[in-house]
Structures are given as C-alpha cells and as structure tokens.
N, CA, C and O atoms as a printed pandas DataFrame, in Angstrom:
     atom_number atom_name residue_name chain_id  residue_number  x_coord  y_coord  z_coord
0              1         N          UNK        A               1  -79.595   35.816  -33.351
1              2        CA          UNK        A               1  -79.546   37.150  -32.808
2              3         C          UNK        A               1  -80.260   37.136  -31.454
3              4         O          UNK        A               1  -81.336   36.553  -31.316
4              5         N          UNK        A               2  -79.654   37.781  -30.461
5              6        CA          UNK        A               2  -80.260   37.849  -29.141
6              7         C          UNK        A               2  -80.292   39.291  -28.660
7              8         O          UNK        A               2  -79.450   40.104  -29.043
8              9         N          UNK        A               3  -81.262   39.598  -27.825
9             10        CA          UNK        A               3  -81.350   40.926  -27.211
10            11         C          UNK        A               3  -80.520   40.935  -25.938
11            12         O          UNK        A               3  -80.616   40.015  -25.126
12            13         N          UNK        A               4  -79.702   41.971  -25.758
13            14        CA          UNK        A               4  -78.930   42.151  -24.526
14            15         C          UNK        A               4  -79.086   43.595  -24.068
15            16         O          UNK        A               4  -79.377   44.487  -24.865
16            17         N          UNK        A               5  -78.886   43.808  -22.770
17            18        CA          UNK        A               5  -79.019   45.165  -22.246
18            19         C          UNK        A               5  -77.828   46.020  -22.674
19            20         O          UNK        A               5  -76.819   45.506  -23.157
20            21         N          UNK        A               6  -77.962   47.316  -22.490
21            22        CA          UNK        A               6  -76.943   48.268  -22.944
22            23         C          UNK        A               6  -75.596   48.046  -22.254
23            24         O          UNK        A               6  -74.548   48.133  -22.894
24            25         N          UNK        A               7  -75.623   47.759  -20.950
25            26        CA          UNK        A               7  -74.366   47.531  -20.218
26            27         C          UNK        A               7  -73.634   46.316  -20.768
27            28         O          UNK        A               7  -72.418   46.352  -20.958
28            29         N          UNK        A               8  -74.369   45.243  -21.025
29            30        CA          UNK        A               8  -73.753   44.043  -21.584
30            31         C          UNK        A               8  -73.189   44.333  -22.967
31            32         O          UNK        A               8  -72.106   43.859  -23.309
32            33         N          UNK        A               9  -73.912   45.102  -23.758
33            34        CA          UNK        A               9  -73.429   45.471  -25.089
34            35         C          UNK        A               9  -72.137   46.281  -24.995
35            36         O          UNK        A               9  -71.217   46.077  -25.787
36            37         N          UNK        A              10  -72.063   47.203  -24.026
37            38        CA          UNK        A              10  -70.849   48.004  -23.837
38            39         C          UNK        A              10  -69.664   47.133  -23.424
39            40         O          UNK        A              10  -68.554   47.298  -23.929
40            41         N          UNK        A              11  -69.915   46.203  -22.501
41            42        CA          UNK        A              11  -68.848   45.289  -22.066
42            43         C          UNK        A              11  -68.377   44.458  -23.252
43            44         O          UNK        A              11  -67.177   44.253  -23.432
44            45         N          UNK        A              12  -69.318   43.980  -24.060
45            46        CA          UNK        A              12  -68.974   43.186  -25.243
46            47         C          UNK        A              12  -68.124   43.990  -26.217
47            48         O          UNK        A              12  -67.165   43.461  -26.780
48            49         N          UNK        A              13  -68.460   45.254  -26.424
49            50        CA          UNK        A              13  -67.674   46.108  -27.326
50            51         C          UNK        A              13  -66.263   46.311  -26.791
51            52         O          UNK        A              13  -65.292   46.253  -27.546
52            53         N          UNK        A              14  -66.150   46.550  -25.480
53            54        CA          UNK        A              14  -64.832   46.726  -24.866
54            55         C          UNK        A              14  -64.008   45.448  -24.998
55            56         O          UNK        A              14  -62.816   45.498  -25.301
56            57         N          UNK        A              15  -64.654   44.302  -24.770
57            58        CA          UNK        A              15  -63.954   43.028  -24.883
58            59         C          UNK        A              15  -63.493   42.793  -26.314
59            60         O          UNK        A              15  -62.375   42.328  -26.536
60            61         N          UNK        A              16  -64.337   43.107  -27.280
61            62        CA          UNK        A              16  -63.980   42.927  -28.692
62            63         C          UNK        A              16  -62.765   43.783  -29.045
63            64         O          UNK        A              16  -61.869   43.333  -29.759
64            65         N          UNK        A              17  -62.740   45.013  -28.543
65            66        CA          UNK        A              17  -61.598   45.891  -28.805
66            67         C          UNK        A              17  -60.323   45.291  -28.220
67            68         O          UNK        A              17  -59.281   45.270  -28.874
68            69         N          UNK        A              18  -60.414   44.804  -26.981
69            70        CA          UNK        A              18  -59.245   44.188  -26.347
70            71         C          UNK        A              18  -58.804   42.946  -27.125
71            72         O          UNK        A              18  -57.609   42.712  -27.303
72            73         N          UNK        A              19  -59.761   42.162  -27.581
73            74        CA          UNK        A              19  -59.444   40.945  -28.315
74            75         C          UNK        A              19  -58.735   41.269  -29.638
75            76         O          UNK        A              19  -57.799   40.571  -30.029
76            77         N          UNK        A              20  -59.177   42.308  -30.311
77            78        CA          UNK        A              20  -58.523   42.726  -31.559
78            79         C          UNK        A              20  -57.086   43.151  -31.282
79            80         O          UNK        A              20  -56.177   42.811  -32.040
80            81         N          UNK        A              21  -56.880   43.901  -30.190
81            82        CA          UNK        A              21  -55.522   44.325  -29.821
82            83         C          UNK        A              21  -54.633   43.112  -29.526
83            84         O          UNK        A              21  -53.472   43.072  -29.931
84            85         N          UNK        A              22  -55.189   42.129  -28.820
85            86        CA          UNK        A              22  -54.418   40.923  -28.509
86            87         C          UNK        A              22  -54.107   40.142  -29.780
87            88         O          UNK        A              22  -53.007   39.611  -29.930
88            89         N          UNK        A              23  -55.059   40.069  -30.683
89            90        CA          UNK        A              23  -54.844   39.365  -31.953
90            91         C          UNK        A              23  -53.686   40.000  -32.720
91            92         O          UNK        A              23  -52.831   39.299  -33.263
92            93         N          UNK        A              24  -53.666   41.333  -32.758
93            94        CA          UNK        A              24  -52.579   42.031  -33.441
94            95         C          UNK        A              24  -51.243   41.793  -32.747
95            96         O          UNK        A              24  -50.227   41.590  -33.411
96            97         N          UNK        A              25  -51.240   41.815  -31.409
97            98        CA          UNK        A              25  -50.008   41.605  -30.651
98            99         C          UNK        A              25  -49.458   40.191  -30.849
99           100         O          UNK        A              25  -48.244   40.005  -30.922
100          101         N          UNK        A              26  -50.341   39.201  -30.937
101          102        CA          UNK        A              26  -49.899   37.801  -31.091
102          103         C          UNK        A              26  -49.501   37.486  -32.529
103          104         O          UNK        A              26  -48.748   36.544  -32.774
104          105         N          UNK        A              27  -50.000   38.261  -33.468
105          106        CA          UNK        A              27  -49.647   38.023  -34.866
106          107         C          UNK        A              27  -49.968   36.604  -35.306
107          108         O          UNK        A              27  -51.063   36.110  -35.040
108          109         N          UNK        A              28  -49.023   35.935  -35.981
109          110        CA          UNK        A              28  -49.295   34.592  -36.496
110          111         C          UNK        A              28  -49.469   33.537  -35.400
111          112         O          UNK        A              28  -49.943   32.435  -35.677
112          113         N          UNK        A              29  -49.090   33.861  -34.160
113          114        CA          UNK        A              29  -49.261   32.906  -33.062
114          115         C          UNK        A              29  -50.710   32.861  -32.566
115          116         O          UNK        A              29  -51.075   31.979  -31.788
116          117         N          UNK        A              30  -51.537   33.817  -33.020
117          118        CA          UNK        A              30  -52.943   33.854  -32.605
118          119         C          UNK        A              30  -53.667   32.631  -33.158
119          120         O          UNK        A              30  -53.509   32.281  -34.327
120          121         N          UNK        A              31  -54.466   31.982  -32.302
121          122        CA          UNK        A              31  -55.296   30.861  -32.724
122          123         C          UNK        A              31  -56.714   31.372  -32.910
123          124         O          UNK        A              31  -57.385   31.719  -31.938
124          125         N          UNK        A              32  -57.171   31.420  -34.147
125          126        CA          UNK        A              32  -58.509   31.927  -34.414
126          127         C          UNK        A              32  -59.518   30.810  -34.221
127          128         O          UNK        A              32  -59.665   29.938  -35.078
128          129         N          UNK        A              33  -60.212   30.841  -33.090
129          130        CA          UNK        A              33  -61.183   29.806  -32.765
130          131         C          UNK        A              33  -62.587   30.174  -33.225
131          132         O          UNK        A              33  -63.469   29.316  -33.277
132          133         N          UNK        A              34  -62.798   31.442  -33.559
133          134        CA          UNK        A              34  -64.129   31.896  -33.901
134          135         C          UNK        A              34  -65.003   32.127  -32.674
135          136         O          UNK        A              34  -66.191   32.424  -32.801
136          137         N          UNK        A              35  -64.415   31.989  -31.486
137          138        CA          UNK        A              35  -65.146   32.164  -30.238
138          139         C          UNK        A              35  -65.112   33.622  -29.791
139          140         O          UNK        A              35  -64.224   34.376  -30.186
140          141         N          UNK        A              36  -66.071   34.011  -28.975
141          142        CA          UNK        A              36  -66.120   35.366  -28.441
142          143         C          UNK        A              36  -65.140   35.521  -27.288
143          144         O          UNK        A              36  -64.399   36.502  -27.234
144          145         N          UNK        A              37  -65.129   34.564  -26.366
145          146        CA          UNK        A              37  -64.287   34.655  -25.181
146          147         C          UNK        A              37  -63.066   33.761  -25.341
147          148         O          UNK        A              37  -63.175   32.536  -25.395
148          149         N          UNK        A              38  -61.913   34.393  -25.416
149          150        CA          UNK        A              38  -60.675   33.655  -25.639
150          151         C          UNK        A              38  -59.574   34.185  -24.738
151          152         O          UNK        A              38  -59.676   35.288  -24.202
152          153         N          UNK        A              39  -58.530   33.402  -24.574
153          154        CA          UNK        A              39  -57.316   33.872  -23.908
154          155         C          UNK        A              39  -56.546   34.735  -24.896
155          156         O          UNK        A              39  -56.957   34.905  -26.044
156          157         N          UNK        A              40  -55.428   35.275  -24.437
157          158        CA          UNK        A              40  -54.634   36.154  -25.297
158          159         C          UNK        A              40  -54.217   35.481  -26.599
159          160         O          UNK        A              40  -54.063   36.154  -27.619
160          161         N          UNK        A              41  -54.032   34.160  -26.578
161          162        CA          UNK        A              41  -53.623   33.460  -27.793
162          163         C          UNK        A              41  -54.823   32.928  -28.578
163          164         O          UNK        A              41  -54.653   32.221  -29.571
164          165         N          UNK        A              42  -56.043   33.271  -28.128
165          166        CA          UNK        A              42  -57.245   32.881  -28.844
166          167         C          UNK        A              42  -57.818   31.541  -28.433
167          168         O          UNK        A              42  -58.630   30.984  -29.171
168          169         N          UNK        A              43  -57.431   30.997  -27.283
169          170        CA          UNK        A              43  -57.807   29.620  -26.974
170          171         C          UNK        A              43  -58.923   29.423  -25.949
171          172         O          UNK        A              43  -59.623   28.421  -26.094
172          173         N          UNK        A              44  -59.179   30.248  -24.933
173          174        CA          UNK        A              44  -60.150   29.876  -23.912
174          175         C          UNK        A              44  -60.945   30.989  -23.273
175          176         O          UNK        A              44  -60.943   32.117  -23.765
176          177         N          UNK        A              45  -61.627   30.687  -22.177
177          178        CA          UNK        A              45  -62.549   31.582  -21.482
178          179         C          UNK        A              45  -62.118   31.819  -20.035
179          180         O          UNK        A              45  -62.473   32.836  -19.440
180          181         N          UNK        A              46  -61.358   30.886  -19.472
181          182        CA          UNK        A              46  -61.068   30.886  -18.043
182          183         C          UNK        A              46  -60.339   32.135  -17.548
183          184         O          UNK        A              46  -60.652   32.633  -16.467
184          185         N          UNK        A              47  -59.394   32.642  -18.301
185          186        CA          UNK        A              47  -58.616   33.792  -17.832
186          187         C          UNK        A              47  -59.487   35.037  -17.678
187          188         O          UNK        A              47  -59.282   35.838  -16.767
188          189         N          UNK        A              48  -60.448   35.190  -18.564
189          190        CA          UNK        A              48  -61.368   36.328  -18.458
190          191         C          UNK        A              48  -62.153   36.260  -17.152
191          192         O          UNK        A              48  -62.359   37.277  -16.489
192          193         N          UNK        A              49  -62.583   35.072  -16.794
193          194        CA          UNK        A              49  -63.327   34.868  -15.553
194          195         C          UNK        A              49  -62.460   35.264  -14.357
195          196         O          UNK        A              49  -62.915   35.995  -13.477
196          197         N          UNK        A              50  -61.229   34.790  -14.322
197          198        CA          UNK        A              50  -60.315   35.081  -13.210
198          199         C          UNK        A              50  -60.005   36.572  -13.154
199          200         O          UNK        A              50  -60.025   37.171  -12.079
200          201         N          UNK        A              51  -59.722   37.172  -14.298
201          202        CA          UNK        A              51  -59.352   38.587  -14.364
202          203         C          UNK        A              51  -60.422   39.481  -13.745
203          204         O          UNK        A              51  -60.105   40.501  -13.132
204          205         N          UNK        A              52  -61.670   39.105  -13.901
205          206        CA          UNK        A              52  -62.762   39.936  -13.409
206          207         C          UNK        A              52  -63.327   39.454  -12.076
207          208         O          UNK        A              52  -64.387   39.905  -11.643
208          209         N          UNK        A              53  -62.605   38.527  -11.423
209          210        CA          UNK        A              53  -62.985   38.077  -10.090
210          211         C          UNK        A              53  -64.303   37.326  -10.042
211          212         O          UNK        A              53  -64.979   37.309   -9.013
212          213         N          UNK        A              54  -64.665   36.707  -11.149
213          214        CA          UNK        A              54  -65.909   35.940  -11.190
214          215         C          UNK        A              54  -65.669   34.535  -10.639
215          216         O          UNK        A              54  -64.542   34.040  -10.663
216          217         N          UNK        A              55  -66.722   33.898  -10.145
217          218        CA          UNK        A              55  -66.554   32.509   -9.705
218          219         C          UNK        A              55  -66.163   31.638  -10.893
219          220         O          UNK        A              55  -66.590   31.890  -12.020
220          221         N          UNK        A              56  -65.356   30.619  -10.644
221          222        CA          UNK        A              56  -64.942   29.731  -11.730
222          223         C          UNK        A              56  -66.164   28.996  -12.277
223          224         O          UNK        A              56  -66.876   28.316  -11.538
224          225         N          UNK        A              57  -66.394   29.143  -13.569
225          226        CA          UNK        A              57  -67.522   28.505  -14.241
226          227         C          UNK        A              57  -67.149   28.324  -15.703
227          228         O          UNK        A              57  -66.473   29.169  -16.290
228          229         N          UNK        A              58  -67.589   27.230  -16.281
229          230        CA          UNK        A              58  -67.325   27.031  -17.704
230          231         C          UNK        A              58  -68.316   27.873  -18.509
231          232         O          UNK        A              58  -69.370   28.260  -18.004
232          233         N          UNK        A              59  -67.971   28.146  -19.740
233          234        CA          UNK        A              59  -68.851   28.918  -20.603
234          235         C          UNK        A              59  -70.166   28.167  -20.817
235          236         O          UNK        A              59  -71.227   28.785  -20.899
236          237         N          UNK        A              60  -70.100   26.857  -20.906
237          238        CA          UNK        A              60  -71.307   26.047  -21.081
238          239         C          UNK        A              60  -72.241   26.188  -19.875
239          240         O          UNK        A              60  -73.452   26.341  -20.035
240          241         N          UNK        A              61  -71.667   26.134  -18.662
241          242        CA          UNK        A              61  -72.482   26.290  -17.459
242          243         C          UNK        A              61  -73.043   27.703  -17.360
243          244         O          UNK        A              61  -74.157   27.899  -16.873
244          245         N          UNK        A              62  -72.279   28.682  -17.818
245          246        CA          UNK        A              62  -72.745   30.063  -17.822
246          247         C          UNK        A              62  -73.968   30.214  -18.727
247          248         O          UNK        A              62  -74.903   30.947  -18.406
248          249         N          UNK        A              63  -73.951   29.525  -19.839
249          250        CA          UNK        A              63  -75.088   29.546  -20.761
250          251         C          UNK        A              63  -76.336   28.971  -20.091
251          252         O          UNK        A              63  -77.427   29.527  -20.210
252          253         N          UNK        A              64  -76.163   27.855  -19.388
253          254        CA          UNK        A              64  -77.294   27.259  -18.683
254          255         C          UNK        A              64  -77.795   28.164  -17.551
255          256         O          UNK        A              64  -79.000   28.276  -17.325
256          257         N          UNK        A              65  -76.865   28.802  -16.848
257          258        CA          UNK        A              65  -77.243   29.729  -15.790
258          259         C          UNK        A              65  -78.079   30.873  -16.361
259          260         O          UNK        A              65  -79.108   31.240  -15.795
260          261         N          UNK        A              66  -77.635   31.428  -17.472
261          262        CA          UNK        A              66  -78.369   32.537  -18.093
262          263         C          UNK        A              66  -79.783   32.099  -18.466
263          264         O          UNK        A              66  -80.745   32.833  -18.239
264          265         N          UNK        A              67  -79.906   30.914  -19.033
265          266        CA          UNK        A              67  -81.225   30.410  -19.408
266          267         C          UNK        A              67  -82.101   30.217  -18.174
267          268         O          UNK        A              67  -83.276   30.583  -18.179
268          269         N          UNK        A              68  -81.535   29.646  -17.125
269          270        CA          UNK        A              68  -82.299   29.423  -15.888
270          271         C          UNK        A              68  -82.774   30.733  -15.280
271          272         O          UNK        A              68  -83.913   30.828  -14.823
272          273         N          UNK        A              69  -81.917   31.741  -15.271
273          274        CA          UNK        A              69  -82.292   33.040  -14.721
274          275         C          UNK        A              69  -83.391   33.699  -15.548
275          276         O          UNK        A              69  -84.297   34.327  -14.999
276          277         N          UNK        A              70  -83.308   33.554  -16.862
277          278        CA          UNK        A              70  -84.341   34.131  -17.720
278          279         C          UNK        A              70  -85.689   33.452  -17.488
279          280         O          UNK        A              70  -86.721   34.119  -17.414
280          281         N          UNK        A              71  -85.675   32.127  -17.374
281          282        CA          UNK        A              71  -86.914   31.393  -17.119
282          283         C          UNK        A              71  -87.494   31.787  -15.766
283          284         O          UNK        A              71  -88.700   31.996  -15.637
284          285         N          UNK        A              72  -86.620   31.889  -14.746
285          286        CA          UNK        A              72  -87.072   32.299  -13.415
286          287         C          UNK        A              72  -87.654   33.703  -13.421
287          288         O          UNK        A              72  -88.523   34.023  -12.609
288          289         N          UNK        A              73  -87.176   34.546  -14.339
289          290        CA          UNK        A              73  -87.671   35.925  -14.434
290          291         C          UNK        A              73  -88.963   36.009  -15.245
291          292         O          UNK        A              73  -89.520   37.090  -15.433
292          293         N          UNK        A              74  -89.435   34.851  -15.723
293          294        CA          UNK        A              74  -90.702   34.830  -16.439
294          295         C          UNK        A              74  -90.621   35.008  -17.932
295          296         O          UNK        A              74  -91.645   35.194  -18.590
296          297         N          UNK        A              75  -89.413   34.956  -18.486
297          298        CA          UNK        A              75  -89.278   35.079  -19.940
298          299         C          UNK        A              75  -89.764   33.780  -20.582
299          300         O          UNK        A              75  -89.443   32.689  -20.111
300          301         N          UNK        A              76  -90.515   33.902  -21.626
301          302        CA          UNK        A              76  -91.079   32.752  -22.320
302          303         C          UNK        A              76  -89.978   31.770  -22.727
303          304         O          UNK        A              76  -88.937   32.174  -23.246
304          305         N          UNK        A              77  -90.217   30.480  -22.486
305          306        CA          UNK        A              77  -89.226   29.446  -22.792
306          307         C          UNK        A              77  -88.851   29.441  -24.265
307          308         O          UNK        A              77  -87.713   29.123  -24.612
308          309         N          UNK        A              78  -89.800   29.794  -25.144
309          310        CA          UNK        A              78  -89.505   29.859  -26.574
310          311         C          UNK        A              78  -88.492   30.953  -26.894
311          312         O          UNK        A              78  -87.661   30.789  -27.787
312          313         N          UNK        A              79  -88.558   32.065  -26.172
313          314        CA          UNK        A              79  -87.601   33.154  -26.353
314          315         C          UNK        A              79  -86.238   32.725  -25.812
315          316         O          UNK        A              79  -85.208   32.963  -26.442
316          317         N          UNK        A              80  -86.243   32.092  -24.638
317          318        CA          UNK        A              80  -84.994   31.644  -24.016
318          319         C          UNK        A              80  -84.276   30.649  -24.913
319          320         O          UNK        A              80  -83.059   30.723  -25.083
320          321         N          UNK        A              81  -85.027   29.720  -25.485
321          322        CA          UNK        A              81  -84.391   28.697  -26.319
322          323         C          UNK        A              81  -83.889   29.295  -27.617
323          324         O          UNK        A              81  -83.324   28.583  -28.447
C-alpha cells in the first residue's frame, strides 16, 4: 500500500474506469496481465504515455524516477523503498 495525492488518486480512478470499458469492448480478446497500465488489449504502457504527451519512458524507469524525486524531496529512504 502506498500513499498518493488526491489528484493522482483521481487520475487512477479515471484510468481504471477507462480500462474497464476497454476490457468490456475487447471481450475475449482482452489480455489480462494484472497490470495497472495497459493498452486497449491489455498488453502495455507506451500508448498511455503517448496519448498524454509525456516523454517516452518505460514503466520501470518511471518507478526509479519517482523514487529519486521522493528521496530528493527528503522522504525517508525506508518509506520510499
């Protein structure tokens, strides 16, 4: 469990709603990866990045970036990890 700000929580809820709609639209063609960020068929993260005009970055690198920013902001390394 992690703490996130209200805006991030709202974006996550909106994304979850969109993902559920896409899952229903794809029906049996949906690939359930168990991941949060997926393409319309349930497979990846890249299209979401492009859709929102974000710089191209892998989800793994995004995780490291988030950790680095938290450490730079003075959050305890034990909390970050």
